[in-house]
mmCIF file of C-alpha atoms in Angstrom:
data_model
loop_
_atom_site.group_PDB
_atom_site.id
_atom_site.type_symbol
_atom_site.label_atom_id
_atom_site.label_comp_id
_atom_site.label_asym_id
_atom_site.label_seq_id
_atom_site.Cartn_x
_atom_site.Cartn_y
_atom_site.Cartn_z
ATOM 1 C CA UNK A 1 16.577 -13.641 -2.894
ATOM 2 C CA UNK A 2 15.330 -16.723 -3.810
ATOM 3 C CA UNK A 3 12.580 -17.730 -1.904
ATOM 4 C CA UNK A 4 11.836 -21.644 -2.036
ATOM 5 C CA UNK A 5 8.434 -23.545 -0.961
ATOM 6 C CA UNK A 6 8.250 -22.685 3.120
ATOM 7 C CA UNK A 7 9.577 -19.294 1.524
ATOM 8 C CA UNK A 8 6.002 -18.620 0.559
ATOM 9 C CA UNK A 9 4.402 -21.076 2.923
ATOM 10 C CA UNK A 10 5.272 -18.234 5.367
ATOM 11 C CA UNK A 11 4.944 -15.764 3.514
ATOM 12 C CA UNK A 12 0.950 -16.902 2.682
ATOM 13 C CA UNK A 13 0.562 -17.410 6.556
ATOM 14 C CA UNK A 14 1.903 -14.476 7.539
ATOM 15 C CA UNK A 15 -0.725 -12.738 5.485
ATOM 16 C CA UNK A 16 -3.837 -14.125 6.309
ATOM 17 C CA UNK A 17 -2.418 -12.940 9.256
ATOM 18 C CA UNK A 18 0.436 -11.052 10.555
ATOM 19 C CA UNK A 19 -0.035 -11.705 13.529
ATOM 20 C CA UNK A 20 0.479 -15.618 13.775
ATOM 21 C CA UNK A 21 2.956 -16.955 15.818
ATOM 22 C CA UNK A 22 6.073 -18.339 15.627
ATOM 23 C CA UNK A 23 5.377 -21.677 16.733
ATOM 24 C CA UNK A 24 1.529 -20.745 15.306
ATOM 25 C CA UNK A 25 3.462 -21.360 12.592
ATOM 26 C CA UNK A 26 5.683 -24.166 12.738
ATOM 27 C CA UNK A 27 2.769 -25.833 13.370
ATOM 28 C CA UNK A 28 1.676 -24.999 10.444
ATOM 29 C CA UNK A 29 3.959 -26.092 8.569
ATOM 30 C CA UNK A 30 5.745 -29.240 9.984
ATOM 31 C CA UNK A 31 8.714 -27.035 11.575
ATOM 32 C CA UNK A 32 10.166 -25.744 14.389
ATOM 33 C CA UNK A 33 9.151 -22.219 16.393
ATOM 34 C CA UNK A 34 13.114 -21.722 15.746
ATOM 35 C CA UNK A 35 13.687 -22.440 11.837
ATOM 36 C CA UNK A 36 10.334 -20.425 11.544
ATOM 37 C CA UNK A 37 11.397 -17.237 13.919
ATOM 38 C CA UNK A 38 15.570 -17.557 11.685
ATOM 39 C CA UNK A 39 13.306 -17.330 8.005
ATOM 40 C CA UNK A 40 11.113 -14.249 8.803
ATOM 41 C CA UNK A 41 14.228 -12.756 9.568
ATOM 42 C CA UNK A 42 15.681 -13.265 6.612
ATOM 43 C CA UNK A 43 12.679 -12.669 4.557
ATOM 44 C CA UNK A 44 12.692 -9.325 6.852
ATOM 45 C CA UNK A 45 16.125 -8.717 6.506
ATOM 46 C CA UNK A 46 15.925 -8.797 2.791
ATOM 47 C CA UNK A 47 12.959 -6.994 2.351
ATOM 48 C CA UNK A 48 10.333 -9.474 1.033
ATOM 49 C CA UNK A 49 9.050 -8.911 4.308
ATOM 50 C CA UNK A 50 8.484 -4.551 4.137
ATOM 51 C CA UNK A 51 6.386 -4.554 7.350
ATOM 52 C CA UNK A 52 3.490 -5.062 9.323
ATOM 53 C CA UNK A 53 0.428 -2.782 9.791
ATOM 54 C CA UNK A 54 -2.960 -2.654 11.135
ATOM 55 C CA UNK A 55 -5.982 -2.103 8.931
ATOM 56 C CA UNK A 56 -8.472 -0.025 10.731
ATOM 57 C CA UNK A 57 -12.042 1.488 9.170
ATOM 58 C CA UNK A 58 -11.728 4.703 7.843
ATOM 59 C CA UNK A 59 -15.216 5.902 9.036
ATOM 60 C CA UNK A 60 -14.226 4.961 12.421
ATOM 61 C CA UNK A 61 -10.687 7.624 13.153
ATOM 62 C CA UNK A 62 -13.341 10.059 11.049
ATOM 63 C CA UNK A 63 -12.090 9.813 7.433
ATOM 64 C CA UNK A 64 -16.101 9.842 6.098
ATOM 65 C CA UNK A 65 -14.795 9.981 1.922
ATOM 66 C CA UNK A 66 -11.158 8.846 -0.081
ATOM 67 C CA UNK A 67 -11.273 9.571 -3.660
ATOM 68 C CA UNK A 68 -9.242 8.333 -6.159
ATOM 69 C CA UNK A 69 -6.969 11.068 -7.513
ATOM 70 C CA UNK A 70 -5.484 11.484 -11.375
ATOM 71 C CA UNK A 71 -2.249 14.717 -11.472
ATOM 72 C CA UNK A 72 -0.441 15.821 -14.292
ATOM 73 C CA UNK A 73 2.724 17.908 -13.730
ATOM 74 C CA UNK A 74 5.063 19.759 -15.909
ATOM 75 C CA UNK A 75 8.021 17.727 -17.369
ATOM 76 C CA UNK A 76 10.467 17.150 -15.634
ATOM 77 C CA UNK A 77 8.362 17.352 -12.253
ATOM 78 C CA UNK A 78 7.494 14.274 -11.918
ATOM 79 C CA UNK A 79 9.768 13.493 -8.848
ATOM 80 C CA UNK A 80 9.028 16.614 -7.137
ATOM 81 C CA UNK A 81 5.799 16.068 -7.277
ATOM 82 C CA UNK A 82 6.075 12.855 -5.638
ATOM 83 C CA UNK A 83 7.957 13.609 -2.577
ATOM 84 C CA UNK A 84 5.519 16.399 -1.701
ATOM 85 C CA UNK A 85 2.320 14.394 -1.948
ATOM 86 C CA UNK A 86 3.572 11.437 0.180
ATOM 87 C CA UNK A 87 4.090 14.374 3.407
ATOM 88 C CA UNK A 88 0.295 16.135 2.646
ATOM 89 C CA UNK A 89 -1.714 14.279 5.903
ATOM 90 C CA UNK A 90 -4.891 12.356 3.644
ATOM 91 C CA UNK A 91 -2.825 11.236 0.460
ATOM 92 C CA UNK A 92 -2.773 6.886 1.390
ATOM 93 C CA UNK A 93 -0.441 6.222 -1.543
ATOM 94 C CA UNK A 94 1.243 7.772 -4.989
ATOM 95 C CA UNK A 95 1.792 5.956 -7.842
ATOM 96 C CA UNK A 96 3.742 7.225 -10.755
ATOM 97 C CA UNK A 97 1.859 5.988 -13.925
ATOM 98 C CA UNK A 98 0.937 6.075 -17.040
ATOM 99 C CA UNK A 99 -1.558 6.955 -19.797
ATOM 100 C CA UNK A 100 -3.570 10.039 -19.043
ATOM 101 C CA UNK A 101 -2.816 11.185 -15.446
ATOM 102 C CA UNK A 102 2.218 11.367 -14.632
ATOM 103 C CA UNK A 103 0.724 9.915 -10.494
ATOM 104 C CA UNK A 104 -3.133 8.977 -9.349
ATOM 105 C CA UNK A 105 -3.186 8.431 -6.245
ATOM 106 C CA UNK A 106 -5.556 8.010 -3.338
ATOM 107 C CA UNK A 107 -7.044 10.649 -0.675
ATOM 108 C CA UNK A 108 -8.567 10.480 2.855
ATOM 109 C CA UNK A 109 -10.130 13.413 4.498
ATOM 110 C CA UNK A 110 -13.486 14.279 6.578
ATOM 111 C CA UNK A 111 -15.991 15.008 5.088
ATOM 112 C CA UNK A 112 -16.330 16.832 1.082
ATOM 113 C CA UNK A 113 -15.563 20.528 2.546
ATOM 114 C CA UNK A 114 -12.006 19.097 3.895
ATOM 115 C CA UNK A 115 -11.590 16.641 0.215
ATOM 116 C CA UNK A 116 -13.017 20.342 -1.396
ATOM 117 C CA UNK A 117 -9.879 22.003 0.681
ATOM 118 C CA UNK A 118 -6.806 19.186 0.358
ATOM 119 C CA UNK A 119 -7.327 19.597 -3.139
ATOM 120 C CA UNK A 120 -7.800 22.800 -3.709
ATOM 121 C CA UNK A 121 -5.821 23.736 -1.310
ATOM 122 C CA UNK A 122 -3.137 21.866 -0.994
ATOM 123 C CA UNK A 123 -2.127 19.862 -3.009
ATOM 124 C CA UNK A 124 -3.070 22.152 -5.684
ATOM 125 C CA UNK A 125 -1.152 24.913 -5.467
ATOM 126 C CA UNK A 126 2.056 22.212 -5.287
ATOM 127 C CA UNK A 127 4.606 23.377 -7.321
ATOM 128 C CA UNK A 128 4.449 21.473 -11.418
ATOM 129 C CA UNK A 129 0.941 21.188 -10.365
ATOM 130 C CA UNK A 130 -1.069 21.361 -13.826
ATOM 131 C CA UNK A 131 -4.685 19.560 -13.324
ATOM 132 C CA UNK A 132 -5.783 17.224 -11.935
ATOM 133 C CA UNK A 133 -9.310 15.021 -11.561
ATOM 134 C CA UNK A 134 -10.570 13.846 -8.725
ATOM 135 C CA UNK A 135 -13.052 10.194 -7.822
ATOM 136 C CA UNK A 136 -15.202 10.334 -5.216
ATOM 137 C CA UNK A 137 -14.950 6.847 -3.529
ATOM 138 C CA UNK A 138 -19.098 5.851 -3.402
ATOM 139 C CA UNK A 139 -18.359 2.447 -2.762
ATOM 140 C CA UNK A 140 -15.343 -0.406 -2.290
ATOM 141 C CA UNK A 141 -16.457 -3.662 -2.455
ATOM 142 C CA UNK A 142 -13.462 -6.116 -2.038
ATOM 143 C CA UNK A 143 -9.883 -4.535 -1.548
ATOM 144 C CA UNK A 144 -7.070 -6.895 -0.616
ATOM 145 C CA UNK A 145 -3.246 -5.971 0.627
ATOM 146 C CA UNK A 146 -2.757 -9.827 0.120
ATOM 147 C CA UNK A 147 -0.268 -10.277 -3.114
ATOM 148 C CA UNK A 148 -0.530 -13.893 -5.222
ATOM 149 C CA UNK A 149 2.477 -15.777 -4.120
ATOM 150 C CA UNK A 150 2.825 -18.496 -6.531
ATOM 151 C CA UNK A 151 4.150 -22.065 -6.080
ATOM 152 C CA UNK A 152 8.011 -23.188 -6.679
ATOM 153 C CA UNK A 153 6.593 -25.175 -9.742
ATOM 154 C CA UNK A 154 4.696 -22.154 -11.551
ATOM 155 C CA UNK A 155 7.670 -20.289 -12.053
#
């Protein structure tokens, strides 16, 4: 889908606050609410907008520890491993990668004991698992869900 500058403005506003009303977006970009509604619908249908989510504080929901994990899997088992990881509670992100690790992910757990159980009893027991490295996250000074949206003339 080809995005014009109006689409890009709408996307910037929605990334800033997904709860912004169509009328507020329309006011900010000098357009009718109906047109904004139609454009957002088109952006959703085409898959440019993939969803709207509430960002939660993990500690507020008793997930006091998080970690980045690197996994080495048996050759040819990558897709199976990706699918199985997605089914494990506590696995937040799964990425197929190049380099030392075949798969990288981010996991959340209640505490160190729960993280150990997640890693040893769930992930390390998967068929195709070869080895892993777990890096506990001590702090997250920056994290953003917002993607940079280039101006139309920059492309």
